[in-house]
Amino acid sequence: MWVRDVMQRDVAVVGPETALHEAAKSMWKSRYQLLVVGDEHGIYGLVTMRELVLGAEAQAQGGPVEGVGDIASLNFIFTHEDEALEQLARRMIHARARRAIVLDGGLHAVGVVSPMELASPDVVERASEESFPASDAPSWTGTSAG
């Protein structure tokens, strides 16, 4: 399977100076609790719903939060639609990244892959089928073939 088969495609991209309330509107419209923070100069990070709420709370208490760029997480890696999921999963584990931003040929964000997409039933079922032939049940299942 490939990144294009599981990536979340309707992720909003907002500029780092975007106000938190505007970012929340963009997140709501995308129906995905994640924003990519970027502009014509590059991608700066990701903002989850949790980070947005915590940032708004910090801002309300007088914290130095002006826009989503101030609360963006750097815990991600880049990928492309044609990368094999197995390879992406290995890279995410190695980098200890929680998400992968999918870039197109023009280096624009076109999607995101998170552990949720990697653990979808289709991906797990296909990985299990490819990993364990019907005649070779894994030892941890407690079953034997035949």
PDB file of N, CA and C in Angstrom, residues 32-76:
ATOM      1  N   TYR A  32     -11.083  17.969   9.979  1.00  0.00           N
ATOM      2  CA  TYR A  32      -9.952  17.172  10.451  1.00  0.00           C
ATOM      3  C   TYR A  32      -9.297  17.987  11.551  1.00  0.00           C
ATOM      4  N   GLN A  33      -9.045  17.418  12.682  1.00  0.00           N
ATOM      5  CA  GLN A  33      -8.556  18.177  13.828  1.00  0.00           C
ATOM      6  C   GLN A  33      -7.048  18.410  13.769  1.00  0.00           C
ATOM      7  N   LEU A  34      -6.637  18.989  12.647  1.00  0.00           N
ATOM      8  CA  LEU A  34      -5.219  19.242  12.429  1.00  0.00           C
ATOM      9  C   LEU A  34      -5.074  20.314  11.362  1.00  0.00           C
ATOM     10  N   LEU A  35      -4.117  21.194  11.533  1.00  0.00           N
ATOM     11  CA  LEU A  35      -3.792  22.208  10.541  1.00  0.00           C
ATOM     12  C   LEU A  35      -2.320  22.108  10.186  1.00  0.00           C
ATOM     13  N   VAL A  36      -1.998  22.326   8.931  1.00  0.00           N
ATOM     14  CA  VAL A  36      -0.619  22.479   8.506  1.00  0.00           C
ATOM     15  C   VAL A  36      -0.332  23.973   8.529  1.00  0.00           C
ATOM     16  N   VAL A  37       0.761  24.359   9.150  1.00  0.00           N
ATOM     17  CA  VAL A  37       1.145  25.764   9.223  1.00  0.00           C
ATOM     18  C   VAL A  37       2.247  25.996   8.199  1.00  0.00           C
ATOM     19  N   GLY A  38       1.926  26.813   7.202  1.00  0.00           N
ATOM     20  CA  GLY A  38       2.889  27.075   6.150  1.00  0.00           C
ATOM     21  C   GLY A  38       2.470  28.242   5.284  1.00  0.00           C
ATOM     22  N   ASP A  39       3.390  28.693   4.437  1.00  0.00           N
ATOM     23  CA  ASP A  39       3.108  29.760   3.485  1.00  0.00           C
ATOM     24  C   ASP A  39       3.982  29.532   2.255  1.00  0.00           C
ATOM     25  N   GLU A  40       4.117  30.554   1.420  1.00  0.00           N
ATOM     26  CA  GLU A  40       4.883  30.399   0.183  1.00  0.00           C
ATOM     27  C   GLU A  40       6.365  30.141   0.435  1.00  0.00           C
ATOM     28  N   HIS A  41       6.828  30.373   1.660  1.00  0.00           N
ATOM     29  CA  HIS A  41       8.240  30.172   1.986  1.00  0.00           C
ATOM     30  C   HIS A  41       8.539  28.782   2.552  1.00  0.00           C
ATOM     31  N   GLY A  42       7.527  28.059   2.981  1.00  0.00           N
ATOM     32  CA  GLY A  42       7.775  26.731   3.515  1.00  0.00           C
ATOM     33  C   GLY A  42       6.700  26.268   4.481  1.00  0.00           C
ATOM     34  N   ILE A  43       6.940  25.098   5.053  1.00  0.00           N
ATOM     35  CA  ILE A  43       6.044  24.500   6.038  1.00  0.00           C
ATOM     36  C   ILE A  43       6.731  24.648   7.392  1.00  0.00           C
ATOM     37  N   TYR A  44       5.994  25.165   8.364  1.00  0.00           N
ATOM     38  CA  TYR A  44       6.577  25.465   9.666  1.00  0.00           C
ATOM     39  C   TYR A  44       6.167  24.503  10.768  1.00  0.00           C
ATOM     40  N   GLY A  45       5.079  23.778  10.564  1.00  0.00           N
ATOM     41  CA  GLY A  45       4.657  22.863  11.611  1.00  0.00           C
ATOM     42  C   GLY A  45       3.221  22.430  11.460  1.00  0.00           C
ATOM     43  N   LEU A  46       2.744  21.794  12.504  1.00  0.00           N
ATOM     44  CA  LEU A  46       1.376  21.298  12.574  1.00  0.00           C
ATOM     45  C   LEU A  46       0.742  21.798  13.858  1.00  0.00           C
ATOM     46  N   VAL A  47      -0.573  21.988  13.807  1.00  0.00           N
ATOM     47  CA  VAL A  47      -1.315  22.373  15.004  1.00  0.00           C
ATOM     48  C   VAL A  47      -2.504  21.435  15.123  1.00  0.00           C
ATOM     49  N   THR A  48      -2.593  20.765  16.261  1.00  0.00           N
ATOM     50  CA  THR A  48      -3.731  19.892  16.534  1.00  0.00           C
ATOM     51  C   THR A  48      -4.790  20.679  17.294  1.00  0.00           C
ATOM     52  N   MET A  49      -5.964  20.103  17.417  1.00  0.00           N
ATOM     53  CA  MET A  49      -7.031  20.735  18.183  1.00  0.00           C
ATOM     54  C   MET A  49      -6.569  20.992  19.620  1.00  0.00           C
ATOM     55  N   ARG A  50      -5.878  20.040  20.195  1.00  0.00           N
ATOM     56  CA  ARG A  50      -5.384  20.193  21.573  1.00  0.00           C
ATOM     57  C   ARG A  50      -4.457  21.394  21.688  1.00  0.00           C
ATOM     58  N   GLU A  51      -3.507  21.499  20.749  1.00  0.00           N
ATOM     59  CA  GLU A  51      -2.567  22.620  20.787  1.00  0.00           C
ATOM     60  C   GLU A  51      -3.293  23.957  20.580  1.00  0.00           C
ATOM     61  N   LEU A  52      -4.315  23.947  19.744  1.00  0.00           N
ATOM     62  CA  LEU A  52      -5.086  25.161  19.508  1.00  0.00           C
ATOM     63  C   LEU A  52      -5.820  25.603  20.775  1.00  0.00           C
ATOM     64  N   VAL A  53      -6.419  24.658  21.471  1.00  0.00           N
ATOM     65  CA  VAL A  53      -7.124  24.977  22.718  1.00  0.00           C
ATOM     66  C   VAL A  53      -6.140  25.468  23.781  1.00  0.00           C
ATOM     67  N   LEU A  54      -5.022  24.772  23.935  1.00  0.00           N
ATOM     68  CA  LEU A  54      -4.020  25.197  24.922  1.00  0.00           C
ATOM     69  C   LEU A  54      -3.431  26.559  24.562  1.00  0.00           C
ATOM     70  N   GLY A  55      -3.228  26.801  23.277  1.00  0.00           N
ATOM     71  CA  GLY A  55      -2.720  28.098  22.837  1.00  0.00           C
ATOM     72  C   GLY A  55      -3.702  29.216  23.126  1.00  0.00           C
ATOM     73  N   ALA A  56      -4.989  28.960  22.899  1.00  0.00           N
ATOM     74  CA  ALA A  56      -6.019  29.964  23.185  1.00  0.00           C
ATOM     75  C   ALA A  56      -6.081  30.259  24.678  1.00  0.00           C
ATOM     76  N   GLU A  57      -5.930  29.223  25.478  1.00  0.00           N
ATOM     77  CA  GLU A  57      -5.928  29.414  26.929  1.00  0.00           C
ATOM     78  C   GLU A  57      -4.725  30.249  27.359  1.00  0.00           C
ATOM     79  N   ALA A  58      -3.555  29.939  26.802  1.00  0.00           N
ATOM     80  CA  ALA A  58      -2.351  30.708  27.128  1.00  0.00           C
ATOM     81  C   ALA A  58      -2.509  32.160  26.683  1.00  0.00           C
ATOM     82  N   GLN A  59      -3.088  32.362  25.507  1.00  0.00           N
ATOM     83  CA  GLN A  59      -3.306  33.710  24.987  1.00  0.00           C
ATOM     84  C   GLN A  59      -4.254  34.485  25.902  1.00  0.00           C
ATOM     85  N   ALA A  60      -5.320  33.834  26.355  1.00  0.00           N
ATOM     86  CA  ALA A  60      -6.296  34.479  27.244  1.00  0.00           C
ATOM     87  C   ALA A  60      -5.670  34.883  28.570  1.00  0.00           C
ATOM     88  N   GLN A  61      -4.632  34.165  28.976  1.00  0.00           N
ATOM     89  CA  GLN A  61      -3.962  34.474  30.237  1.00  0.00           C
ATOM     90  C   GLN A  61      -2.773  35.421  30.049  1.00  0.00           C
ATOM     91  N   GLY A  62      -2.674  35.987  28.841  1.00  0.00           N
ATOM     92  CA  GLY A  62      -1.616  36.964  28.588  1.00  0.00           C
ATOM     93  C   GLY A  62      -0.321  36.387  28.072  1.00  0.00           C
ATOM     94  N   GLY A  63      -0.330  35.130  27.667  1.00  0.00           N
ATOM     95  CA  GLY A  63       0.873  34.499  27.139  1.00  0.00           C
ATOM     96  C   GLY A  63       1.259  35.067  25.780  1.00  0.00           C
ATOM     97  N   PRO A  64       2.496  34.847  25.353  1.00  0.00           N
ATOM     98  CA  PRO A  64       2.994  35.422  24.108  1.00  0.00           C
ATOM     99  C   PRO A  64       2.561  34.632  22.857  1.00  0.00           C
ATOM    100  N   VAL A  65       1.277  34.410  22.711  1.00  0.00           N
ATOM    101  CA  VAL A  65       0.753  33.668  21.566  1.00  0.00           C
ATOM    102  C   VAL A  65       0.009  34.651  20.674  1.00  0.00           C
ATOM    103  N   GLU A  66       0.555  34.894  19.489  1.00  0.00           N
ATOM    104  CA  GLU A  66      -0.096  35.828  18.570  1.00  0.00           C
ATOM    105  C   GLU A  66      -0.772  35.101  17.421  1.00  0.00           C
ATOM    106  N   GLY A  67      -0.164  34.060  16.925  1.00  0.00           N
ATOM    107  CA  GLY A  67      -0.723  33.310  15.806  1.00  0.00           C
ATOM    108  C   GLY A  67      -0.403  31.843  15.937  1.00  0.00           C
ATOM    109  N   VAL A  68      -0.902  31.045  14.996  1.00  0.00           N
ATOM    110  CA  VAL A  68      -0.683  29.594  15.082  1.00  0.00           C
ATOM    111  C   VAL A  68       0.787  29.215  14.958  1.00  0.00           C
ATOM    112  N   GLY A  69       1.583  30.064  14.347  1.00  0.00           N
ATOM    113  CA  GLY A  69       3.012  29.782  14.262  1.00  0.00           C
ATOM    114  C   GLY A  69       3.665  29.682  15.628  1.00  0.00           C
ATOM    115  N   ASP A  70       3.088  30.357  16.610  1.00  0.00           N
ATOM    116  CA  ASP A  70       3.638  30.337  17.972  1.00  0.00           C
ATOM    117  C   ASP A  70       3.350  29.037  18.710  1.00  0.00           C
ATOM    118  N   ILE A  71       2.401  28.268  18.222  1.00  0.00           N
ATOM    119  CA  ILE A  71       2.035  27.022  18.918  1.00  0.00           C
ATOM    120  C   ILE A  71       2.251  25.785  18.053  1.00  0.00           C
ATOM    121  N   ALA A  72       2.798  25.967  16.859  1.00  0.00           N
ATOM    122  CA  ALA A  72       2.975  24.852  15.924  1.00  0.00           C
ATOM    123  C   ALA A  72       3.986  23.836  16.443  1.00  0.00           C
ATOM    124  N   SER A  73       3.659  22.573  16.239  1.00  0.00           N
ATOM    125  CA  SER A  73       4.539  21.461  16.620  1.00  0.00           C
ATOM    126  C   SER A  73       5.490  21.140  15.466  1.00  0.00           C
ATOM    127  N   LEU A  74       6.685  20.777  15.811  1.00  0.00           N
ATOM    128  CA  LEU A  74       7.682  20.376  14.810  1.00  0.00           C
ATOM    129  C   LEU A  74       7.846  18.860  14.753  1.00  0.00           C
ATOM    130  N   ASN A  75       6.931  18.146  15.380  1.00  0.00           N
ATOM    131  CA  ASN A  75       7.021  16.686  15.472  1.00  0.00           C
ATOM    132  C   ASN A  75       6.380  16.036  14.242  1.00  0.00           C
ATOM    133  N   PHE A  76       7.047  16.186  13.078  1.00  0.00           N
ATOM    134  CA  PHE A  76       6.543  15.610  11.836  1.00  0.00           C
ATOM    135  C   PHE A  76       7.711  15.365  10.886  1.00  0.00           C
TER     136      PHE A  76
END
